[in-house]
Coordinates of C-alpha atoms and ligand atoms in Angstrom, one line a residue:
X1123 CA -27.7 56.1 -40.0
X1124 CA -26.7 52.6 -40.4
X1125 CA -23.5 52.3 -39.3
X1126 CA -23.0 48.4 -39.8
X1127 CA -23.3 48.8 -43.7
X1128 CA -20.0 48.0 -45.1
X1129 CA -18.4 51.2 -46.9
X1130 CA -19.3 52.1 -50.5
X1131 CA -16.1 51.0 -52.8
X1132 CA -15.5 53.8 -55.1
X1133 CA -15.6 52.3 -58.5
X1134 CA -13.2 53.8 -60.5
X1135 CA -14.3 52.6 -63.7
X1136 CA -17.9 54.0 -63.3
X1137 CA -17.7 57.1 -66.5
X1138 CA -16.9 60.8 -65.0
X1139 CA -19.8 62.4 -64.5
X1140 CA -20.5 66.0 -65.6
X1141 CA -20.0 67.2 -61.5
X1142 CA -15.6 67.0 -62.3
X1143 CA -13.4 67.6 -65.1
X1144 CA -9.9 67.0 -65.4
X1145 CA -7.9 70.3 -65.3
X1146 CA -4.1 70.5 -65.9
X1147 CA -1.7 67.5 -65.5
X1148 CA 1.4 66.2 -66.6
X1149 CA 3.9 63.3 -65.9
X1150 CA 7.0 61.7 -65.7
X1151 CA 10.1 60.4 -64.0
X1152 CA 11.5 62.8 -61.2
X1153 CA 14.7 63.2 -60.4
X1154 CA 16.9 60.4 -62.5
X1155 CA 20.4 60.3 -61.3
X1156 CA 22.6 60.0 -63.8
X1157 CA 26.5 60.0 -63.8
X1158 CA 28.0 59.5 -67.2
X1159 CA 32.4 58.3 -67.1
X1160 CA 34.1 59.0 -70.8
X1161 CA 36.9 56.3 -70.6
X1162 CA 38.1 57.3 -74.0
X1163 CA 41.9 57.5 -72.6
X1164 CA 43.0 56.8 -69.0
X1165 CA 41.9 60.2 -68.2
X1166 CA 38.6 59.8 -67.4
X1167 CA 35.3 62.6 -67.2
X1168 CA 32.4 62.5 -65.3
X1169 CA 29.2 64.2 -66.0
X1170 CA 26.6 63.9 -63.2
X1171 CA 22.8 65.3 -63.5
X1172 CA 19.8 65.1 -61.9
X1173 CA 17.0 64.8 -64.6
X1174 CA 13.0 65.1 -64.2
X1175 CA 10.7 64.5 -66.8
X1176 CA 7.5 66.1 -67.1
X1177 CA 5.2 65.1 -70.1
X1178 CA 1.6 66.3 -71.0
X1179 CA -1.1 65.6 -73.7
X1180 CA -5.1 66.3 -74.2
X1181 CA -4.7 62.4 -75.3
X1182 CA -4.0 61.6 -71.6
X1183 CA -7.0 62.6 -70.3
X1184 CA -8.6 58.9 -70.4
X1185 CA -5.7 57.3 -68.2
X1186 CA -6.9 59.8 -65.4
X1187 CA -10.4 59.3 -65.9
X1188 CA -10.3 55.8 -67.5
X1189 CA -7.0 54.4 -66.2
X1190 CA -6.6 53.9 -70.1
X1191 CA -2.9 53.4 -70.4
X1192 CA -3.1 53.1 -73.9
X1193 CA -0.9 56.4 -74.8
X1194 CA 1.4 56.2 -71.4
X1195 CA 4.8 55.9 -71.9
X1196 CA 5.6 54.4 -68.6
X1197 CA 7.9 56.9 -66.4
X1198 CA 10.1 53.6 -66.2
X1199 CA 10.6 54.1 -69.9
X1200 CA 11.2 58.4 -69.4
X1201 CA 13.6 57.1 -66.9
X1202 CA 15.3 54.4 -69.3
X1203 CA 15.7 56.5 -71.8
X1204 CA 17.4 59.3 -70.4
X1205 CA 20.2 56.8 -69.5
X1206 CA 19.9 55.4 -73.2
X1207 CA 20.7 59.2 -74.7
X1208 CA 23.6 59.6 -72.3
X1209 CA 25.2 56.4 -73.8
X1210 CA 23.8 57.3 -77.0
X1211 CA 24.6 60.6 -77.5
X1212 CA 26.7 61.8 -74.7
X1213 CA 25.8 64.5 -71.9
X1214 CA 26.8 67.6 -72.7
X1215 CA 25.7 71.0 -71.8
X1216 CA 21.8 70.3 -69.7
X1217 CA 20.4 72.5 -72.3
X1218 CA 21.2 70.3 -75.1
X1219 CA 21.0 67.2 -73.6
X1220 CA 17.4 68.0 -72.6
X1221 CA 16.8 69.5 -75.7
X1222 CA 17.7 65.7 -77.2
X1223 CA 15.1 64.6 -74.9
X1224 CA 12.3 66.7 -75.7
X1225 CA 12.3 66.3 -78.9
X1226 CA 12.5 62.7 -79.0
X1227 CA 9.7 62.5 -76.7
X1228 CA 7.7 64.9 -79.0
X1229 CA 8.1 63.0 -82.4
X1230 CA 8.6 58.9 -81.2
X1231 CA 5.0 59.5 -79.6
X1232 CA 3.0 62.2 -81.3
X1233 CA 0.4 62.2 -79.6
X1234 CA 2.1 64.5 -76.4
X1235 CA 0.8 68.3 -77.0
X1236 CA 4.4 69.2 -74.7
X1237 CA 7.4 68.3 -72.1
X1238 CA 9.0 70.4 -69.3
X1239 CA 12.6 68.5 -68.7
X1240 CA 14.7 69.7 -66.1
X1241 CA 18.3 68.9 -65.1
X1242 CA 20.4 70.1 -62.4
X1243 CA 24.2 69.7 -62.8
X1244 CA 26.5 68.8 -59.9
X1245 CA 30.2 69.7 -60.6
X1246 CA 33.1 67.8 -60.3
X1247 CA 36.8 69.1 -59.9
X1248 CA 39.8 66.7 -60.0
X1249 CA 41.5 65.9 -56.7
X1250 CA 45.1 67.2 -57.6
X1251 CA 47.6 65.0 -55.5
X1252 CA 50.9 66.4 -55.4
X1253 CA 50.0 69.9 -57.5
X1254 CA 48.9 67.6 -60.1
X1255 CA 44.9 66.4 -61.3
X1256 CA 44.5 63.0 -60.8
X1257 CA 42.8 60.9 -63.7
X1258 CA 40.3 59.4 -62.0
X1259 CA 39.5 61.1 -58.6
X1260 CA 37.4 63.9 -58.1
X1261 CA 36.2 66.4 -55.6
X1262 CA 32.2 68.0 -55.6
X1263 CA 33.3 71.6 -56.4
X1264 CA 31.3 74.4 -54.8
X1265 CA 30.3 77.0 -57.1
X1266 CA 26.7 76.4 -56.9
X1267 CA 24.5 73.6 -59.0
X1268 CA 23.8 74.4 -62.7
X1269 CA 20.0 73.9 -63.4
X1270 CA 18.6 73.7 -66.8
X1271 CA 15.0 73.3 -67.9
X1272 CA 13.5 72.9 -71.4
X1273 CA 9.8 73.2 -72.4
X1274 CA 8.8 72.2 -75.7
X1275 CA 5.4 73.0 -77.2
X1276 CA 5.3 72.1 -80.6
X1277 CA 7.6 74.7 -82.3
X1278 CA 7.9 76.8 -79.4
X1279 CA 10.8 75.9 -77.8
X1280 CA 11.9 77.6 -74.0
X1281 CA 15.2 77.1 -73.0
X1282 CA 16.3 78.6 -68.9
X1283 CA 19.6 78.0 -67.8
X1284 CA 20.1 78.8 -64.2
X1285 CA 22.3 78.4 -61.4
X1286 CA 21.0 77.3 -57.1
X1287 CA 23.1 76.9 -53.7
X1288 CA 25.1 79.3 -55.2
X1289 CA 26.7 81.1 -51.6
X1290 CA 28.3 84.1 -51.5
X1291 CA 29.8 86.5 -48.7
X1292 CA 31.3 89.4 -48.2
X1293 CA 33.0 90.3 -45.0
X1294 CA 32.3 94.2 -45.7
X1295 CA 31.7 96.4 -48.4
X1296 CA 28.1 96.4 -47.3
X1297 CA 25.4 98.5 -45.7
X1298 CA 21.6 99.1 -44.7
X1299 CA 20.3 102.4 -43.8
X1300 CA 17.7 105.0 -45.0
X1301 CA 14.6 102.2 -43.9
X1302 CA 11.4 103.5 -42.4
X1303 CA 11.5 102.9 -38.8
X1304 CA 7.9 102.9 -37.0
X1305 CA 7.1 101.6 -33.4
X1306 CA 7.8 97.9 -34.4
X1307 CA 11.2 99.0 -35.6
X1308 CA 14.7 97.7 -34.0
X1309 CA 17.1 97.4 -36.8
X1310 CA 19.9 99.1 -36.2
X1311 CA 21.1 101.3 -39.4
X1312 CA 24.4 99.7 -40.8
X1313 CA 27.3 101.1 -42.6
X1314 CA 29.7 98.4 -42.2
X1315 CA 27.8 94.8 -42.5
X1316 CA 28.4 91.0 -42.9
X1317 CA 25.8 90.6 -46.8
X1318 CA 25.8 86.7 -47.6
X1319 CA 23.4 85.1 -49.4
X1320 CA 22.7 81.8 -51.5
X1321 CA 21.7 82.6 -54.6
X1322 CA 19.1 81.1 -56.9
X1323 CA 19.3 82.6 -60.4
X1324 CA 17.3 81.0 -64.0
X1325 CA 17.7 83.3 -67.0
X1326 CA 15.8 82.8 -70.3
X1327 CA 17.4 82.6 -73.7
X1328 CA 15.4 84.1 -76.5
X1329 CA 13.9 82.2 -78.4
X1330 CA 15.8 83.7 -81.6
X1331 CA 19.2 83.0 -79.8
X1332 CA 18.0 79.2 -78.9
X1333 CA 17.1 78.5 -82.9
X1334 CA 20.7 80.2 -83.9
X1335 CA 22.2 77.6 -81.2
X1336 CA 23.8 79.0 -78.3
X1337 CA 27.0 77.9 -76.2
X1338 CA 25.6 77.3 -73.2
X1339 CA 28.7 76.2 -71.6
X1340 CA 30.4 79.2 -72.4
X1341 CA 27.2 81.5 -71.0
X1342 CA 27.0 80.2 -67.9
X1343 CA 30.8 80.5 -67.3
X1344 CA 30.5 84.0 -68.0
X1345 CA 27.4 84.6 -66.5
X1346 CA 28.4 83.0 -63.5
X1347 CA 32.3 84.9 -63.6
X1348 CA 30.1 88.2 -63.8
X1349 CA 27.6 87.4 -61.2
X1350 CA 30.4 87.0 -58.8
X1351 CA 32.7 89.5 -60.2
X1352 CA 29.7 92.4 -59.4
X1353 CA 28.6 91.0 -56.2
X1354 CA 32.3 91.1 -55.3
X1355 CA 33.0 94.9 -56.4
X1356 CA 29.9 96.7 -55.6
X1357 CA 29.6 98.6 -52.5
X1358 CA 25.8 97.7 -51.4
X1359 CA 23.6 99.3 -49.7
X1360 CA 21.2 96.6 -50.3
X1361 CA 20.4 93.2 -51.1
X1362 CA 17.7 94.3 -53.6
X1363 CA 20.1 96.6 -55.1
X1364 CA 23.1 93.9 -55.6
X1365 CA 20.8 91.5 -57.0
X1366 CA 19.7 93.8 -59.8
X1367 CA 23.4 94.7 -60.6
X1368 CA 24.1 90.9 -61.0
X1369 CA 20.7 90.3 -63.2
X1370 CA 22.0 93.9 -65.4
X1371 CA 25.4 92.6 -65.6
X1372 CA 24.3 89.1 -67.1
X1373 CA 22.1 90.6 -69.5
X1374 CA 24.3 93.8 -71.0
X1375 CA 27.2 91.0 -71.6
X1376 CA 25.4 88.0 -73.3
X1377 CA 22.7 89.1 -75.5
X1378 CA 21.4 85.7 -75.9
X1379 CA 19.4 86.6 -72.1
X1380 CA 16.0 87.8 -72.2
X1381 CA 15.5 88.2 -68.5
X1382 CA 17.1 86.8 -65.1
X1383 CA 15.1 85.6 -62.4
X1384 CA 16.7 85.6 -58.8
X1385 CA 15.6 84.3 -55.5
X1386 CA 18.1 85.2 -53.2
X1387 CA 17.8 84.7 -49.3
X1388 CA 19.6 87.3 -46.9
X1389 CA 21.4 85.4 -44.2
X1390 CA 21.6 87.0 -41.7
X1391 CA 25.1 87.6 -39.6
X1392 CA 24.6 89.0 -35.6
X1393 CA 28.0 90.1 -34.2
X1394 CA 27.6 88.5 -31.3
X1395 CA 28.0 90.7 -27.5
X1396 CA 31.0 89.2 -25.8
X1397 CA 31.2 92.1 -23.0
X1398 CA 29.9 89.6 -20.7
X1399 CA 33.3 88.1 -21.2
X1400 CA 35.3 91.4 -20.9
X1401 CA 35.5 90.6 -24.8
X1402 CA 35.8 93.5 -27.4
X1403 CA 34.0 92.5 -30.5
X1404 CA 34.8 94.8 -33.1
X1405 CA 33.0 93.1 -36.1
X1406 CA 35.0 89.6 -35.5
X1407 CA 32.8 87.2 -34.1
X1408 CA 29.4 86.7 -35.7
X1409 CA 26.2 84.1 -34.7
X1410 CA 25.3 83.3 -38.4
X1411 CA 21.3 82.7 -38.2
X1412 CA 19.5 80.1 -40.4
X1413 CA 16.1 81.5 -39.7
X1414 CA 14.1 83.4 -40.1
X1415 CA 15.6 84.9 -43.0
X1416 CA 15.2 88.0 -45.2
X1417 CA 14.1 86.9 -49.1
X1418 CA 14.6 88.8 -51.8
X1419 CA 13.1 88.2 -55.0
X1420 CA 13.1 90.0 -58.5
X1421 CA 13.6 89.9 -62.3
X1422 CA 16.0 91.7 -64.4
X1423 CA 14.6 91.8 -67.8
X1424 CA 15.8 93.5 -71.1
X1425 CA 14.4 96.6 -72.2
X1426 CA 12.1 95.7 -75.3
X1427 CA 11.6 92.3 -74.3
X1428 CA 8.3 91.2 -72.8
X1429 CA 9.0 89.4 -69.5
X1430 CA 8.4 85.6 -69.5
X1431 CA 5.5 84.5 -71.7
X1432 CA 2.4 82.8 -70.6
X1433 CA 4.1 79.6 -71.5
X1434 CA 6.5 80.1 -68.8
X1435 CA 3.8 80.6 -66.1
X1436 CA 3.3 76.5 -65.7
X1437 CA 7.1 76.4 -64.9
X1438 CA 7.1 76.4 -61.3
X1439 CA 11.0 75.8 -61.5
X1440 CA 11.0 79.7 -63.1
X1441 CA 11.0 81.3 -59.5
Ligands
URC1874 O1 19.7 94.2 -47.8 C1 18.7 94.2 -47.1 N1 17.4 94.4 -47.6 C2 16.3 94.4 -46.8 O2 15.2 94.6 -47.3 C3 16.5 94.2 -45.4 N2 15.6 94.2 -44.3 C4 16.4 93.9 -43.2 O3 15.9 93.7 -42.1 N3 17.7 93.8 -43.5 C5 17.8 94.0 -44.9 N4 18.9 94.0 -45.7

């Protein structure tokens, strides 16, 4: 081999031959921070979303295989205009404002086949000085970031709503027992345990319930106020079982749900042995572990309805 022959330069624009083909791609502009201030009065709002665009198109093909820009809108220009809308047209609930953006994207260039726009929603509470809200101070608030993502396909429209970092304890009302033990087996059976978790929930609206319109402000209030309300009052004797009371409880109240998807990690609480101390510990003093961790997964879906279409399967945000 001669090895003082300089390297070959790939050329780029050489045509693809038949030994690769392009196989599924898309584009766009991730994770556009956007804080929007309405300054109507001297009470002022914030809105404040994370935004990532994802747009795809047989049309695209040639700028992977050509580096044909021809039909790119630059992300720049994803990125530009999701901070035009928000002057535009105001924030909003993530659904809708997504919703804007998808079908802009759709109709001002035709020649995208679809979009995936996602949005996560960091809250903001007033800082109340004195008992009362201030006007323009505010506090991150801690229930957990809304997430929102929208998939457009030509009429098909998906909309999931969704909720992450969402962290929840309780201090009892919790056991484990009734497992399979085998050689490998330490766990001690539980009928009094720490359960805390961070929970990562996305349900999916119908797509009947999306045409009618939906208030998704007013769903994820509720489904949120439930989610707690049951993890909260239900005696568990398992992760698994609490997350599919949350998912049932979401669904039987707003009928607009299809299906809840939750990813929900079990974080782990060891009381920790203080009789080296001469230390009782009677279920006071706890080493909370970060890893490893037990995860539990699963989807809650209403009788009748098919889980997630195929559609839904190139969403990798649907956990
Ligand atoms: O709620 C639980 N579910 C499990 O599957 C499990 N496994 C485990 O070790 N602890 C727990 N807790």
């Amino acid at each position: 081999m001669d090895t003082t022959a300089a390297p070959t330069v790939q050329d780029t624009t050489a045509p693809v031959t038949t030994s690769v083909r392009l196989g599924a791609n898309q584009y766009g502009k991730a994770e556009v921070r956007l804080v929007r201030v309405t300054r109507d009065t001297d009470r002022h709002e914030i809105e404040d979303l994370t935004v990532t665009t994802q747009l795809r198109g047989a049309a695209l093909a040639e700028s992977y295989t050509e580096g044909d820009n021809a039909k790119v809108v630059a992300t720049d220009t994803q990125k530009n205009t999701v901070y035009a809308f928000a002057k535009e047209h105001g924030v909003g609930s993530p659904e809708e404002f997504l919703l804007r953006l998808g079908r802009h994207f759709a109709t001002a260039f035709d020649w995208y086949d679809g979009s995936t726009l996602s949005a996560e929603q960091h809250a903001w509470e007033r800082i109340a000085v004195d008992g009362r809200e201030h006007d323009h101070s505010f506090v991150r608030s801690g229930r957990g970031t809304r997430t929102a993502v929208v998939q457009v396909d030509g009429d098909d429209v998906h909309v999931l709503a969704g909720v992450t970092d969402l962290t929840l304890l309780k201090s009892t009302g919790s056991e484990f027992h009734g497992f399979p033990r085998d050689g490998y087996t330490t766990l001690a059976e539980t009928d009094d345990r720490i359960l805390a978790t961070s929970v990562t929930a996305r349900w999916r609206y119908t797509p009947e319930a999306v045409a009618a319109g939906i208030d998704y402000d007013a769903v994820y209030a509720g489904v949120l106020d439930r989610m707690l309300a049951t993890f909260a009052e239900l005696h568990s004797l398992a992760l698994q079982q609490t997350l599919f009371a949350m998912g049932r409880t979401a669904i039987e109240a707003f009928p607009e749900i299809a299906e809840v998807r939750f990813s929900m990690p079990n974080k782990h609480h060891f009381l920790v042995d203080l009789s080296p101390f001469g230390l009782e510990n009677p279920g006071e003093v706890f080493f909370a572990a970060d890893r490893p961790y037990g995860l539990i997964s699963g989807t809650v879906v209403r009788d009748g309805v098919a889980e997630a279409p195929a559609a839904w399967a190139s969403v990798p945000a649907f956990v």
